[in-house]
XYZ file of C-alpha atoms in Angstrom:
675
model
C 5.475 36.734 42.116
C 3.857 40.172 41.501
C 5.394 43.557 40.919
C 3.737 46.720 42.052
C 4.658 49.888 40.207
C 2.795 53.155 40.567
C -0.340 51.804 42.289
C -3.387 53.463 40.652
C -5.330 55.986 42.758
C -8.535 54.464 44.221
C -10.346 57.776 44.062
C -9.437 58.206 40.373
C -10.623 54.697 39.733
C -13.987 55.078 41.436
C -14.597 58.457 39.868
C -13.636 57.280 36.433
C -15.919 54.221 36.803
C -18.846 56.390 37.893
C -18.362 58.774 34.962
C -18.183 55.846 32.500
C -21.370 54.351 33.872
C -23.110 57.724 33.652
C -21.894 58.255 30.053
C -23.204 54.820 29.124
C -26.580 55.466 30.604
C -26.796 58.842 28.766
C -25.793 57.373 25.391
C -27.942 54.156 25.716
C -30.892 55.528 27.726
C -33.260 55.218 24.771
C -32.400 51.610 23.896
C -34.826 49.879 26.137
C -37.977 49.734 23.940
C -36.598 48.188 20.781
C -38.558 45.043 19.800
C -37.153 41.614 19.115
C -35.759 41.486 15.553
C -34.108 38.812 13.313
C -32.056 36.455 15.485
C -33.937 37.576 18.635
C -36.849 35.543 17.575
C -35.304 32.065 17.310
C -32.906 32.824 20.195
C -35.500 34.105 22.597
C -39.097 34.278 21.487
C -39.154 30.764 19.915
C -36.591 29.248 22.271
C -38.386 26.778 24.519
C -35.150 25.863 26.381
C -35.053 29.161 28.225
C -38.437 28.614 29.844
C -37.189 25.950 32.330
C -34.002 25.943 34.404
C -33.317 22.319 33.678
C -32.888 23.024 29.946
C -31.349 26.524 30.200
C -27.790 25.212 29.828
C -28.761 23.038 26.822
C -29.603 25.527 24.053
C -31.151 24.311 20.765
C -28.737 23.061 18.178
C -30.396 24.482 15.023
C -28.135 27.524 14.236
C -29.682 30.061 16.640
C -27.313 32.621 18.201
C -27.388 30.562 21.405
C -26.300 27.318 19.712
C -23.154 26.042 21.463
C -23.264 29.030 23.840
C -24.918 27.721 27.095
C -24.052 30.753 29.240
C -25.803 33.111 26.790
C -28.828 30.825 26.841
C -28.790 30.805 30.596
C -28.768 34.600 30.676
C -31.861 34.669 28.459
C -33.518 32.183 30.839
C -32.789 34.572 33.717
C -34.461 37.384 31.724
C -37.419 35.149 30.997
C -37.854 34.231 34.625
C -37.672 37.815 35.772
C -40.186 38.865 33.182
C -42.574 36.013 34.130
C -42.727 37.397 37.725
C -43.914 40.795 36.436
C -47.355 41.736 35.114
C -48.429 40.224 31.831
C -47.539 42.305 28.769
C -49.360 40.809 25.798
C -48.677 43.850 23.684
C -44.952 43.393 23.992
C -43.073 41.265 21.493
C -41.598 38.139 23.017
C -42.739 35.000 24.706
C -46.527 34.793 24.906
C -47.903 37.440 27.215
C -44.966 37.576 29.579
C -41.639 38.940 28.276
C -40.915 42.560 28.862
C -38.412 43.471 26.170
C -36.892 46.281 28.228
C -35.572 43.706 30.707
C -33.485 42.130 27.969
C -32.144 45.519 26.912
C -31.354 46.469 30.487
C -29.338 43.222 30.861
C -27.486 43.860 27.679
C -26.664 47.401 28.828
C -25.435 46.081 32.234
C -23.091 43.669 30.430
C -21.852 46.562 28.226
C -21.195 48.822 31.212
C -19.407 45.942 32.991
C -17.255 45.416 29.912
C -16.433 49.147 29.712
C -15.432 49.117 33.372
C -13.279 46.002 32.896
C -11.530 47.705 29.912
C -10.905 50.789 32.077
C -9.460 48.672 34.843
C -7.282 46.628 32.454
C -5.728 49.678 30.738
C -5.185 51.469 34.061
C -3.447 48.472 35.583
C -1.340 47.962 32.419
C -0.241 51.563 32.241
C 0.761 51.438 35.965
C 2.476 48.090 35.593
C 6.183 47.223 35.596
C 6.853 47.959 31.962
C 4.924 51.221 31.583
C 4.436 52.550 35.071
C 7.501 54.811 35.026
C 6.066 56.612 31.990
C 2.365 56.781 32.938
C 2.162 56.758 36.737
C 3.036 60.471 37.095
C 0.238 62.961 37.858
C -1.527 64.175 34.753
C -1.917 67.722 36.106
C -4.067 69.761 38.443
C -7.061 69.871 36.058
C -7.382 66.062 36.382
C -7.928 66.119 40.190
C -4.747 64.266 41.039
C -5.308 61.436 38.602
C -2.231 59.937 36.876
C -1.571 60.071 33.171
C -2.402 56.397 33.056
C -5.755 56.965 34.825
C -6.695 59.662 32.315
C -5.662 57.666 29.217
C -7.481 54.590 30.433
C -10.591 56.694 31.043
C -10.529 58.052 27.489
C -10.067 54.598 25.973
C -12.963 53.183 27.848
C -15.170 56.216 27.374
C -14.687 56.237 23.516
C -15.232 52.423 23.413
C -18.304 52.548 25.644
C -20.278 55.337 23.825
C -19.271 54.449 20.254
C -22.323 53.867 18.019
C -20.670 50.904 16.329
C -21.479 48.994 19.567
C -25.254 49.198 18.974
C -24.971 46.008 16.957
C -23.973 44.134 20.132
C -25.911 46.059 22.706
C -29.254 47.247 21.284
C -29.529 44.077 19.202
C -30.519 41.731 22.001
C -29.455 38.393 20.554
C -25.886 39.670 20.095
C -25.457 39.444 23.843
C -23.261 36.555 22.861
C -20.719 39.114 21.606
C -20.883 41.451 24.549
C -20.927 38.671 27.204
C -17.940 36.959 25.733
C -16.149 40.333 25.487
C -16.899 40.917 29.189
C -15.265 37.583 30.116
C -12.400 38.248 27.746
C -11.642 41.594 29.339
C -12.093 40.121 32.843
C -9.535 37.406 31.954
C -6.984 39.959 31.069
C -7.902 42.259 33.974
C -7.453 39.439 36.385
C -4.040 38.711 34.864
C -3.166 42.438 35.339
C -4.289 42.344 38.959
C -2.556 39.054 39.622
C 0.767 40.457 38.396
C 0.541 43.867 40.097
C -1.185 43.030 43.356
C 1.020 42.659 46.380
C 0.920 39.334 48.275
C 1.211 35.790 46.866
C -2.175 34.695 48.110
C -4.072 37.647 46.645
C -2.190 37.251 43.447
C -3.245 33.652 43.167
C -6.853 34.498 43.886
C -6.837 36.990 40.947
C -5.289 34.396 38.650
C -7.805 31.769 39.585
C -10.502 34.279 38.938
C -8.971 34.883 35.509
C -9.278 31.154 34.655
C -12.895 31.161 35.755
C -13.568 34.217 33.610
C -11.955 32.475 30.654
C -14.142 29.469 31.199
C -17.180 31.721 31.118
C -16.064 33.271 27.854
C -15.629 29.854 26.265
C -19.237 29.115 27.179
C -20.331 32.348 25.555
C -18.845 32.570 22.088
C -16.133 31.004 19.963
C -14.077 34.183 19.641
C -12.811 33.513 23.161
C -10.486 30.909 21.606
C -7.698 33.462 21.397
C -7.845 34.615 25.002
C -5.195 32.286 26.469
C -2.673 33.236 23.753
C -3.449 36.966 24.049
C -3.059 36.729 27.767
C 0.461 35.276 27.326
C 1.311 38.045 24.815
C 0.063 40.754 27.236
C 2.046 39.206 30.112
C 5.234 39.186 27.970
C 4.741 42.717 26.741
C 3.476 44.486 29.851
C 4.337 42.489 33.020
C 6.924 39.727 32.733
C 9.145 41.033 29.948
C 9.580 37.612 28.277
C 7.649 34.475 27.529
C 10.060 32.423 29.645
C 9.542 34.599 32.708
C 5.727 34.685 32.241
C 5.448 30.865 31.925
C 7.896 30.206 34.822
C 6.011 32.585 37.247
C 2.491 31.801 36.129
C 2.573 28.350 34.609
C -0.472 27.157 36.620
C -2.426 30.124 35.278
C -1.672 29.359 31.668
C -2.303 25.644 32.187
C -5.710 26.619 33.526
C -6.402 28.900 30.565
C -5.367 26.177 28.150
C -7.682 23.723 29.863
C -10.647 25.949 29.080
C -10.146 25.104 25.419
C -11.513 21.703 26.330
C -14.913 23.186 27.014
C -14.847 25.155 23.771
C -13.929 22.127 21.820
C -16.777 20.100 23.414
C -19.261 22.835 22.710
C -18.061 23.192 19.111
C -18.244 19.454 18.600
C -21.787 19.364 19.946
C -22.815 22.356 17.839
C -21.366 20.878 14.656
C -21.998 23.275 11.786
C -24.389 25.235 14.021
C -27.514 24.101 12.229
C -25.781 24.366 8.846
C -25.076 28.112 9.402
C -21.271 27.987 9.845
C -18.521 25.775 8.445
C -17.358 24.363 5.201
C -19.280 23.062 2.252
C -22.399 25.127 2.939
C -24.734 27.321 0.785
C -26.111 30.734 1.647
C -29.852 31.107 2.392
C -30.525 31.471 -1.405
C -28.731 28.159 -2.203
C -25.430 29.669 -3.513
C -22.299 27.837 -2.244
C -19.971 29.880 -0.103
C -16.288 28.786 -0.238
C -13.541 29.745 2.207
C -11.948 31.844 -0.566
C -14.996 33.854 -1.471
C -15.767 34.332 2.223
C -12.235 35.545 2.896
C -12.501 38.051 0.005
C -15.755 39.356 1.562
C -13.936 39.779 4.857
C -11.301 41.941 3.199
C -14.091 44.320 2.169
C -15.936 44.051 5.469
C -12.948 44.650 7.810
C -11.867 47.771 5.964
C -15.492 48.935 6.228
C -15.399 48.341 9.989
C -12.276 50.415 10.321
C -13.860 53.255 8.374
C -16.931 53.076 10.687
C -14.660 53.421 13.733
C -13.576 56.770 12.389
C -16.830 57.869 10.792
C -19.751 55.754 12.018
C -22.046 56.326 9.096
C -23.868 54.566 7.566
C -24.416 51.979 10.256
C -26.287 48.934 8.876
C -28.227 46.354 10.881
C -27.862 43.651 8.298
C -25.391 43.326 5.361
C -27.091 40.250 3.911
C -25.260 37.087 2.852
C -23.412 38.160 -0.308
C -19.747 37.305 -0.953
C -17.039 38.569 -3.256
C -16.365 36.451 -6.338
C -12.936 37.719 -7.427
C -9.797 39.078 -5.715
C -9.753 41.812 -8.354
C -12.802 43.355 -6.674
C -11.086 43.832 -3.275
C -7.345 43.903 -3.963
C -6.751 47.368 -2.332
C -8.522 46.284 0.858
C -6.633 42.986 0.796
C -3.299 44.735 0.466
C -4.139 47.146 3.255
C -5.049 44.365 5.622
C -1.894 42.366 4.725
C 0.162 45.448 5.459
C -1.630 45.981 8.802
C -1.256 42.332 9.738
C 2.398 42.324 8.763
C 3.034 45.506 10.806
C 1.371 43.903 13.842
C 3.755 40.887 13.609
C 6.747 43.092 13.233
C 5.651 45.344 16.081
C 5.043 42.230 18.253
C 8.759 41.520 17.921
C 10.229 45.039 17.992
C 7.618 46.974 20.003
C 5.536 44.357 21.853
C 3.048 46.764 23.375
C 1.886 48.087 20.068
C 2.158 44.644 18.554
C -0.269 43.269 21.138
C -2.914 45.771 20.045
C -2.543 44.653 16.453
C -2.762 40.963 17.312
C -5.730 41.790 19.538
C -7.546 43.213 16.578
C -6.940 40.348 14.178
C -7.060 37.477 16.661
C -10.591 38.475 17.923
C -11.889 39.061 14.431
C -10.290 35.852 13.081
C -12.854 33.169 14.116
C -15.744 34.924 12.343
C -13.893 37.007 9.743
C -11.358 34.779 8.035
C -11.890 31.495 6.096
C -14.653 29.744 8.145
C -17.858 30.860 6.383
C -20.727 32.117 8.555
C -23.337 31.847 5.814
C -26.093 33.776 7.559
C -23.863 36.853 8.090
C -20.975 37.420 5.806
C -20.415 40.822 7.500
C -21.716 42.157 10.749
C -20.854 45.238 12.775
C -21.220 43.443 16.133
C -18.007 41.579 15.341
C -16.082 44.817 15.957
C -17.386 44.989 19.595
C -14.109 43.924 21.231
C -11.606 44.628 18.415
C -12.734 48.304 18.747
C -10.964 48.319 22.135
C -7.624 47.774 20.407
C -8.286 50.564 17.956
C -9.452 52.956 20.684
C -6.409 52.138 22.765
C -4.003 52.714 19.871
C -5.729 55.978 18.981
C -5.614 57.367 22.506
C -2.034 56.321 23.256
C -1.008 57.538 19.775
C -2.605 60.953 20.427
C -0.827 61.128 23.852
C 2.536 60.306 22.248
C 1.918 63.026 19.603
C 0.985 65.544 22.353
C 4.079 64.795 24.317
C 6.219 65.363 21.216
C 4.563 68.608 20.202
C 4.066 70.215 23.635
C 1.613 70.780 26.479
C -0.707 72.990 24.416
C -1.262 70.292 21.866
C -1.884 67.742 24.575
C -4.599 69.958 26.056
C -6.085 70.419 22.662
C -6.107 66.640 21.997
C -7.825 66.075 25.397
C -10.513 68.566 24.488
C -10.889 66.920 21.053
C -11.292 63.594 22.788
C -14.132 64.900 24.977
C -15.837 66.482 21.925
C -15.475 63.139 20.019
C -16.947 61.248 22.976
C -19.957 63.593 23.115
C -20.448 63.312 19.342
C -20.189 59.563 19.461
C -22.674 59.426 22.383
C -25.172 61.569 20.481
C -24.838 59.368 17.372
C -25.420 56.314 19.522
C -28.613 57.823 20.851
C -29.721 58.599 17.348
C -28.834 55.129 16.105
C -30.873 53.596 18.886
C -33.975 55.354 17.509
C -33.698 53.167 14.402
C -34.438 50.216 16.660
C -37.699 51.655 17.990
C -39.654 49.288 15.751
C -38.819 46.361 13.532
C -40.283 48.107 10.464
C -38.267 51.173 11.126
C -35.025 49.209 11.499
C -35.548 47.336 8.324
C -36.633 50.416 6.366
C -33.213 51.872 7.404
C -31.454 48.736 6.275
C -33.194 48.722 2.906
C -32.404 52.390 2.341
C -28.720 51.786 3.052
C -28.411 48.365 1.294
C -31.136 48.240 -1.337
C -29.631 45.071 -2.917
C -29.998 43.192 0.388
C -32.786 40.659 -0.175
C -32.908 39.630 3.421
C -33.512 43.224 4.518
C -36.451 43.439 2.159
C -38.005 40.167 3.395
C -37.500 41.150 7.039
C -39.255 44.482 6.221
C -42.061 42.459 4.790
C -42.313 40.365 7.915
C -42.366 43.512 10.128
C -44.979 45.197 7.980
C -47.132 42.098 8.023
C -47.041 42.025 11.803
C -48.243 45.658 11.794
C -51.179 44.651 9.555
C -49.863 46.559 6.515
C -50.361 43.613 4.114
C -49.979 45.408 0.714
C -46.771 47.011 1.726
C -45.565 43.648 3.129
C -46.452 41.950 -0.211
C -44.356 44.597 -2.101
C -41.391 44.039 0.146
C -41.538 40.278 -0.298
C -41.792 40.600 -3.974
C -38.681 42.847 -4.106
C -36.792 40.274 -1.953
C -37.745 37.530 -4.412
C -36.891 39.706 -7.353
C -33.358 40.093 -5.950
C -33.034 36.418 -4.890
C -35.706 34.246 -6.613
C -34.711 31.042 -4.834
C -35.028 32.320 -1.242
C -36.904 29.801 0.889
C -37.420 32.141 3.947
C -38.889 34.938 1.795
C -41.140 32.406 -0.040
C -42.366 31.030 3.246
C -43.001 34.462 4.751
C -44.713 35.776 1.595
C -46.921 32.702 1.601
C -47.734 33.184 5.251
C -48.762 36.773 4.676
C -50.972 35.787 1.712
C -52.597 33.056 3.828
C -53.267 35.538 6.691
C -55.031 37.695 4.088
C -57.222 34.696 3.130
C -55.445 34.199 -0.228
C -54.622 30.509 0.397
C -54.645 29.476 -3.271
C -51.882 31.972 -4.037
C -50.004 30.917 -0.883
C -49.729 27.225 -1.702
C -47.252 27.525 -4.635
C -44.947 29.732 -2.538
C -44.925 27.185 0.364
C -44.392 24.341 -2.083
C -41.442 26.079 -3.722
C -39.990 26.854 -0.307
C -40.006 23.185 0.756
C -38.591 22.044 -2.565
C -35.679 24.373 -2.087
C -35.270 23.595 1.630
C -37.037 20.375 2.670
C -36.138 20.916 6.323
C -38.069 24.241 6.546
C -40.670 23.063 9.035
C -42.499 26.380 9.083
C -43.113 26.137 5.327
C -44.596 22.663 5.666
C -46.792 24.049 8.450
C -47.912 26.939 6.241
C -48.594 24.527 3.382
C -50.661 22.327 5.701
C -52.637 25.258 7.000
C -53.424 26.574 3.477
C -54.626 23.125 2.373
C -56.735 22.773 5.515
C -58.343 26.136 5.001
C -59.296 25.080 1.500
C -60.732 21.790 2.742
C -57.938 19.624 1.312
C -57.466 17.684 4.478
C -55.471 14.754 2.982
C -52.917 17.173 1.566
C -52.853 19.037 4.851
C -52.201 15.774 6.710
C -49.147 15.025 4.556
C -47.788 18.510 5.037
C -48.208 18.464 8.791
C -46.493 15.071 8.992
C -43.544 16.453 6.988
C -43.356 19.481 9.317
C -43.124 17.206 12.355
C -40.593 14.968 10.701
C -38.241 17.943 10.207
C -39.288 19.989 13.273
C -40.574 17.763 16.082
C -40.626 20.839 18.293
C -43.297 22.535 16.033
C -46.126 21.723 18.381
C -48.713 23.646 16.407
C -48.152 21.206 13.575
C -49.069 18.279 15.802
C -52.111 20.187 17.083
C -53.325 20.942 13.547
C -52.618 17.382 12.415
C -54.985 16.103 15.083
C -57.651 18.465 13.816
C -57.415 17.522 10.141
C -57.363 13.812 11.010
C -60.622 14.352 12.965
C -62.071 16.221 9.968
C -61.408 13.150 7.835
C -63.114 10.851 10.360
C -59.838 9.260 11.381
C -60.772 9.757 15.035
C -58.522 7.113 16.590
C -55.536 8.575 14.885
C -56.522 12.072 15.857
C -56.978 11.092 19.493
C -53.597 9.377 19.501
C -51.816 12.429 18.054
C -53.443 14.928 20.437
C -53.003 12.647 23.514
C -49.249 12.192 22.774
C -49.021 15.955 22.281
C -50.425 16.657 25.733
C -48.551 13.839 27.419
C -45.226 15.045 25.998
C -45.956 18.710 26.488
C -48.408 19.147 29.376
C -47.842 22.892 29.523
C -48.838 23.414 25.845
C -52.211 25.038 26.303
C -53.433 24.947 22.749
C -52.839 21.195 22.448
C -54.698 20.481 25.637
C -57.571 22.741 24.501
C -57.833 20.907 21.228
C -57.806 17.555 22.914
C -60.476 18.686 25.359
C -62.689 19.861 22.497
C -62.157 16.578 20.671
C -63.094 14.551 23.695
C -66.194 16.637 24.315
C -67.236 16.365 20.688
C -66.985 12.555 20.831
C -68.965 12.008 24.009
C -66.089 11.781 26.488
C -67.294 14.852 28.378
C -65.884 13.938 31.744
C -62.390 13.707 30.362
C -62.907 17.009 28.599
C -63.957 18.723 31.855
C -60.698 17.512 33.446
C -58.639 19.073 30.761
C -60.537 22.355 30.829
C -59.940 22.476 34.622
C -56.265 21.837 34.029
C -56.119 24.688 31.528
C -57.712 27.063 33.986
C -55.175 25.961 36.676
C -52.408 26.976 34.245
C -54.106 30.275 33.269
C -57.194 31.349 35.137
C -57.924 33.934 32.495
C -58.209 31.446 29.622
C -61.618 32.519 28.338
C -62.044 29.653 25.897
C -61.355 27.034 28.521
C -63.655 28.780 31.016
C -66.547 28.922 28.565
C -66.120 25.398 27.292
C -65.917 24.109 30.900
C -69.348 25.611 31.580
C -70.803 24.043 28.403
C -69.165 20.689 29.183
C -70.546 20.682 32.731
C -74.017 21.521 31.451
C -73.855 18.723 28.878
C -72.632 16.215 31.406
C -75.827 16.758 33.400
C -74.413 19.229 35.946
C -76.650 21.962 34.537
C -76.466 24.105 37.679
C -72.714 23.977 37.830
C -72.551 24.801 34.063
C -74.806 27.824 34.408
C -72.855 29.001 37.525
C -69.591 28.632 35.626
C -70.827 30.759 32.694
C -72.286 33.346 35.091
C -68.854 33.652 36.684
C -67.261 34.079 33.249
C -69.815 36.804 32.365
C -69.017 38.708 35.547
C -65.355 38.641 34.634
C -66.132 39.473 31.040
C -69.216 41.759 31.077
C -70.822 42.420 27.722
C -69.342 39.250 26.035
C -72.096 38.489 23.492
C -71.056 34.811 22.977
C -71.188 34.033 26.695
C -74.497 35.847 27.042
C -75.947 33.797 24.192
C -74.769 30.499 25.544
C -76.011 31.332 29.021
C -79.427 32.284 27.702
C -79.686 28.974 25.797
C -78.787 27.044 28.922
C -81.371 28.801 31.062
C -83.997 28.441 28.340
C -83.502 24.691 28.177
C -84.863 24.264 31.660
C -83.591 22.377 34.688
């Protein structure tokens, strides 16, 4: 059964939606060039599962943002496939030579606009529904072009939410698509409930409710905060549509049974993810080795949530990374704790006495709860992107509160508040544009984070990583040293500092850093790899072999470690072992070009030139512009006795790469050797 009260104007709906989309494009129009940062790298750039459709719904289970969130992983696979069809972009951060980062940003913005439109539709339908329609369905006045009061209020709610700079943490920061995609499905679940209860006709009503269950299922496959959606849907139904729990359950029992069934998917995904690669759960340590208990994490949330609320009102300073610190004593945050207890208590009382207002309070706390209560997320003890959907409750309360105040104080005050709302939206949009400029480069973003949180060791080490990628080695070294001064036992910083030193040729200095990193975190495969590389560059092939073997034991997906292991085994004369390692690497990962190239070189060096030729040809089939494979194919053909073919191959390479001195020299040597 559905009840139609004060059907919203279609014209007002379409006009409002168009204006919201335009506002979003204006506020976020400069967000498309930001590079991959922090969690983007393991979730996208280093995520092999998004490169094939058959693995896209099986994300890695090592604590990446996509762990346990198959729909988010699938969305990144779509981005990767679209980018792969475009022209190569080797200068763009991302997967080797293919990923256009703007496509990921465009996808994120499309999700954000969709969520804003869903929020607009949800609030409109609710304000025109059976409980509130009498109050909000009346025309708002001639200045609003025939729109109802509910239309106007819903537009302001969605506008402020859509352009707010606090949302950059979930929109401009690509990996946090998990937050925005889940929010989109959360809002669609509630919107479908609103349509199902206010749309005339039993069949159409059922279609909307079925769509709501599907949306809820999508949210469960996107992020764990969706866990509260079935309960919040019931609370919304009781407050705004049915009038009581009994009526809601009697009329729509199938809908709520369907919503409850989606918990099964969430439980299965959570079970499979476990502790999300030791990044979330109980009994864990932060990245520096300090234990994080539910109590210390909860105390940190008291501080963080009050900070989020302040940023809603005055969004400065916005910080891309708050580090992994916790609060050790309740005496440090008792004012914030009391404030949150008061707000939570008020929400529960309101849920009983004034259900509409109470739902907004429960919305805020229920959505923040999974990540901001007692279950430690050790990699992020505070994060602005967690406010993405809770902000909708705050925006709704603010707009409806301002409307109630205006009604009480008179039409003139209402007009003034409407103007203030538009001014606030413009100011928020401008601030969002400015905040997006902080994301224009990784180094710029981390400089901003360091300036705002100078005690954040992770911000310093990420700044070092960004500076190292820009070739600013000395500045990178200084950033790493500061990170290690703040947190001496920080495996990631030790590894990255060692990597930067090794890239500068300072292998002897790098080795102790890698060694300390693996002592602190034996499973850090990248540090074992760096240790192996440093030893190999110093000619310590036995030590390098041990390090590469450890890297592969902890990270079997670290293909470069297998490749380098084969090379150092060959350097020690252990040719049978080297061949076995390299052959297995190519057999298991036929698309891994470096492994096949190394195997081909090995075979050519050891007299198996015919096999080497086959591998070089396979490499050129994968990538016709592989210069190394093209040159070595010519050399291998020449050495195999096909001298004319070898010379012709190098002549073709030289035509494609005119002026290449190495190719010119090899070609001259071949011609000089005679027929």
